[in-house]
Coordinates of C-alpha atoms in Angstrom, one line a residue:
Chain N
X1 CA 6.4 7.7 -1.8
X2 CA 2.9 7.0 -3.8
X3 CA 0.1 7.9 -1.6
X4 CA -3.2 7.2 -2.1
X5 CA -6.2 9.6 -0.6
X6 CA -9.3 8.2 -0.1
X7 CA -12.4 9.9 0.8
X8 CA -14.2 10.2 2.8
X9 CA -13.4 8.0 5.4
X10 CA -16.9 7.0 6.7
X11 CA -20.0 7.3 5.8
X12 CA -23.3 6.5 7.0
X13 CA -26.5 7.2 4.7
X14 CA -30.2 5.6 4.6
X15 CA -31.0 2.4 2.4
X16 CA -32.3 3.2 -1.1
X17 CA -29.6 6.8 -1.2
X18 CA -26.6 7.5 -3.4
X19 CA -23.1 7.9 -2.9
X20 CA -19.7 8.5 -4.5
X21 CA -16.5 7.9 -2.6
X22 CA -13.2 9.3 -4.1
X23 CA -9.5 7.8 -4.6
X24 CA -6.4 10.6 -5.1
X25 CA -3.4 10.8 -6.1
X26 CA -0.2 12.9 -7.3
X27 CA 1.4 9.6 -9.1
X28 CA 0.2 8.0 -12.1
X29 CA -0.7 4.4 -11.9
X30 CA -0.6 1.9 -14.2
X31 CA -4.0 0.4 -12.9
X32 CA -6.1 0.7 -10.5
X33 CA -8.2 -1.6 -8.1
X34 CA -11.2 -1.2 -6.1
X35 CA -12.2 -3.7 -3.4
X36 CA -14.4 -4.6 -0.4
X37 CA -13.4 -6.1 3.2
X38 CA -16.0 -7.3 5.5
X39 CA -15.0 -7.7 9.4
X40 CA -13.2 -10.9 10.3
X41 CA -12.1 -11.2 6.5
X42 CA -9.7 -10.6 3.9
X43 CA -9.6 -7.6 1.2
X44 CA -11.9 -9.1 -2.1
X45 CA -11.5 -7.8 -5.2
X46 CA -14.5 -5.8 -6.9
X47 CA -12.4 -4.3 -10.4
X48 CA -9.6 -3.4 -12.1
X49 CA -9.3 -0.6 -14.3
X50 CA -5.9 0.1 -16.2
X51 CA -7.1 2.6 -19.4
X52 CA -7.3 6.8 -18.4
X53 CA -11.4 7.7 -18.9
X54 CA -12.5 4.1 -18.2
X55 CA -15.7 3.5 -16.7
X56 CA -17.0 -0.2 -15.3
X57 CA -19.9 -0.6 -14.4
X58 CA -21.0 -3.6 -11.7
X59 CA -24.6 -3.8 -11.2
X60 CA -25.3 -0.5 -9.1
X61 CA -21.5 0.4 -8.7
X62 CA -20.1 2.6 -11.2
X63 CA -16.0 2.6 -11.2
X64 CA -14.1 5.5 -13.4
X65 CA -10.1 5.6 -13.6
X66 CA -9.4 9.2 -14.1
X67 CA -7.9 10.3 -17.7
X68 CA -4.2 11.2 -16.2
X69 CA -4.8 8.0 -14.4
X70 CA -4.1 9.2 -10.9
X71 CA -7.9 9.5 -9.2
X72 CA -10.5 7.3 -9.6
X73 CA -14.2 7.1 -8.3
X74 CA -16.6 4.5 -6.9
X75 CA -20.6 5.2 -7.4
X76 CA -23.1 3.3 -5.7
X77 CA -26.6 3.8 -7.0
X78 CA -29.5 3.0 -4.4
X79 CA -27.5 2.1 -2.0
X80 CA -28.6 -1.6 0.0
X81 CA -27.7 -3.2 4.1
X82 CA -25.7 -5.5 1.1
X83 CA -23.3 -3.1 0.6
X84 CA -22.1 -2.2 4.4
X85 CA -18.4 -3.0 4.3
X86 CA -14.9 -1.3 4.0
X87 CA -13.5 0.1 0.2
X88 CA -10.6 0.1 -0.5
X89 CA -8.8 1.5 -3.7
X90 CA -5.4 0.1 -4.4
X91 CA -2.8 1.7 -7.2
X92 CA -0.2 -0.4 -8.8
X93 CA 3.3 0.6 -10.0
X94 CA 6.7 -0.6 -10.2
X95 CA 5.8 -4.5 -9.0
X96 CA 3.7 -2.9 -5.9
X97 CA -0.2 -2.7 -4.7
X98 CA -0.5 0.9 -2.6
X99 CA -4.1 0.6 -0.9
X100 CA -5.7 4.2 -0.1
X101 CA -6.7 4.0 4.4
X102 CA -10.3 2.9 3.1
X103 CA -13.9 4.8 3.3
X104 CA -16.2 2.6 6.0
X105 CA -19.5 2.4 4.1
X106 CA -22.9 2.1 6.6
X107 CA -26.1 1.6 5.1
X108 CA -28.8 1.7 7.5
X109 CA -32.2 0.1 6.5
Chain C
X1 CA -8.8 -25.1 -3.2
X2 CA -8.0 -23.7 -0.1
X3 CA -6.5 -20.2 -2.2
X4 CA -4.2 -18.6 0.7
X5 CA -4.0 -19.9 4.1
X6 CA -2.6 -18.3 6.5
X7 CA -1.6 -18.9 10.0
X8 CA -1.8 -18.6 12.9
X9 CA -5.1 -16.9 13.3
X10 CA -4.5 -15.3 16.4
X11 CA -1.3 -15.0 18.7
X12 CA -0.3 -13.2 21.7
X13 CA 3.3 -12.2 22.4
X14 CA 5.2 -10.7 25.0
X15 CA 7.5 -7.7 23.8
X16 CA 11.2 -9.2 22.4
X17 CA 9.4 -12.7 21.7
X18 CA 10.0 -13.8 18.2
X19 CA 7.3 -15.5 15.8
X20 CA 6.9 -16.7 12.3
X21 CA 3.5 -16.1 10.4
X22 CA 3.1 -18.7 7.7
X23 CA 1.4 -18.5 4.2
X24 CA 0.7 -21.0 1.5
X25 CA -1.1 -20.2 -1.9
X26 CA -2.3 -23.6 -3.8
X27 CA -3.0 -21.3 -7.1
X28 CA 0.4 -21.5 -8.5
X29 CA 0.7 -18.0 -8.0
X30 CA 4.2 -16.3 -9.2
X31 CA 3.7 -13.2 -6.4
X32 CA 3.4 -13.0 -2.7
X33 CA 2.4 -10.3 -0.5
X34 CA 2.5 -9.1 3.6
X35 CA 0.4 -6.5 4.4
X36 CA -0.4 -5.3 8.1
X37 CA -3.9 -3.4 8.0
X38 CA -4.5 -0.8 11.1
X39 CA -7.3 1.5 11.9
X40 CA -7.7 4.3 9.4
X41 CA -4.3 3.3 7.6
X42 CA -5.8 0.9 5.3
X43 CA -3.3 -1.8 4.4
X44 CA 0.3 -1.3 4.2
X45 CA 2.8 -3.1 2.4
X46 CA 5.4 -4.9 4.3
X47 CA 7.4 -7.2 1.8
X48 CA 6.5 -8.5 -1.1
X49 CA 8.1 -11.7 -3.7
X50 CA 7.6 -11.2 -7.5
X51 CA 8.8 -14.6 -7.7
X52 CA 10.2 -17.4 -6.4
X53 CA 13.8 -16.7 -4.9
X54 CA 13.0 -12.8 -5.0
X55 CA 12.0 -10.6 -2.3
X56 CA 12.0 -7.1 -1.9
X57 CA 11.4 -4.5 1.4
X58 CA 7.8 -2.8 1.0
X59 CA 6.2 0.4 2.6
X60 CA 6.9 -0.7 6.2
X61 CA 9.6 -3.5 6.3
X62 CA 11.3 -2.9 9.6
X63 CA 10.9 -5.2 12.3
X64 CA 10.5 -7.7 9.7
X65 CA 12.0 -10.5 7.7
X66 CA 10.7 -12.7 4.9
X67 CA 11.7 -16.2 3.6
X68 CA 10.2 -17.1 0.0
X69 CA 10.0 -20.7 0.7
X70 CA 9.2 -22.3 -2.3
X71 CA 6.6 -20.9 -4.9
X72 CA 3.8 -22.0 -2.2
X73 CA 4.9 -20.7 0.3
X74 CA 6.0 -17.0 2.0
X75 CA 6.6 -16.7 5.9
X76 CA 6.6 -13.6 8.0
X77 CA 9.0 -13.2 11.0
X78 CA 8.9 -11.0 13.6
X79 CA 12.6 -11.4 15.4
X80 CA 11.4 -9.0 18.3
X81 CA 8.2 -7.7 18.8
X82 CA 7.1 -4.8 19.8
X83 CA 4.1 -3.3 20.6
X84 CA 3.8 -1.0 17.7
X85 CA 3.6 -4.2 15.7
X86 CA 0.1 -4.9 17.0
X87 CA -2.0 -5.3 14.0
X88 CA -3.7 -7.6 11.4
X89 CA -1.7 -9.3 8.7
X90 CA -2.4 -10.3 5.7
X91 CA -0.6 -12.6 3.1
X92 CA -1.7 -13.1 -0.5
X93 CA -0.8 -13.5 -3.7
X94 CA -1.3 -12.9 -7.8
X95 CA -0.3 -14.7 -11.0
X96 CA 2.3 -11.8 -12.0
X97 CA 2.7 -8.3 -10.4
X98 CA -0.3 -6.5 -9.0
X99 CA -1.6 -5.3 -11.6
X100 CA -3.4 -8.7 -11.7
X101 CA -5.8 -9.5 -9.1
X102 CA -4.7 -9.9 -5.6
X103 CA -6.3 -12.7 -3.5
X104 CA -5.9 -12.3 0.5
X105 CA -5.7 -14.8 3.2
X106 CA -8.4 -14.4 5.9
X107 CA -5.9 -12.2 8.1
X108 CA -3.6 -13.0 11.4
X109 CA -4.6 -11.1 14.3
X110 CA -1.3 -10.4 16.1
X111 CA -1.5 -8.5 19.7
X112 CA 2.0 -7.6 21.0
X113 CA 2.0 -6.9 24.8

């Protein structure tokens, strides 16, 4: 069974602060997907990273995919009320999307 | 371009009452996905169709059955619920496999009592 490790699982920091929230693994993925779910809605995808050691950058988020291609990170510089929601990362092997349980992102003005 | 509908939005059943969740993708989409999302479990795979006339169990496929329609279209059923099968379910879909992107339906929020 693939499992995916997100964490943490919720955090709550002040507008304008930092944070990095972390995707594990002990399988190897063939890519890699971050995205973002708002109440009442479906899953929306933010990026996709398939290369060991890649970084993507999307405005003040900052994606890497880690070089054995089993973790990968999501950085949000100055964090904004925007950017409230639910993460999810998602690994894909064999045909399937595995999603990690999610980190629930506050940001308080 | 309605992308993936899903329905219903909301249903109530009684425990051993059966029900069908419908999906339709208008992207031309090869793959189709059922997911059920609970608290703290993030979302978990049910079944899933590569392509048209294929469809294969996922992380969580009991309770469940699938019917790949037609390339449009990818139904859920639930032969006899139970409570533990209270959650939110979501369909979508992708061009080929999921390394590609994954677009989700707006979610079926299914209470089984």
């Amino acid at each position: 069974t693939q499992l995916l490790e997100q964490s943490p699982q919720f955090l709550s920091i002040q507008e304008g602060e930092n944070l990095t929230v972390y995707c594990n693994s002990s399988s190897v993925f063939s890519s890699l997907q971050w995205y973002r779910q708002e109440p009442g809605e479906g899953p929306v995808l933010l990026v996709t990273v398939v290369t060991g050691g890649e970084v993507k950058k999307l405005k003040r988020l900052t994606f890497q995919f880690g070089d054995a291609r089993k973790d990968s990170s999501l950085h949000i510089t100055a964090a904004q009320p925007g950017d409230t929601g639910l993460y999810l990362c998602a690994g894909s092997n064999t045909g399937k999307l595995i999603f990690g349980q999610g980190t629930t992102l506050q940001v308080k003005p | 371009n309605a992308g993936v509908t899903q329905t219903p939005k909301f249903q109530v059943l009684k425990t051993g009452q059966s029900m069908t969740l419908q999906c339709a993708q208008d992207m031309n989409h090869n793959s189709m996905y059922w997911y059920r999302q609970d608290p703290g479990m993030g979302l978990r795979l049910i079944y899933y169709s590569a392509s048209e006339g294929t469809t294969d169990k996922g992380e969580v496929p009991n309770g469940y059955n699938v019917s790949r329609l037609n390339k449009r279209e990818f139904s859920l059923r639930l032969e006899s619920a139970a409570p533990s099968q209270t959650s939110v379910y979501f369909c979508a879909s992708s061009v080929m496999g999921s390394g590609n992107t994954i677009y989700f339906g707006e979610g079926s929020w299914l209470t089984v009592v």
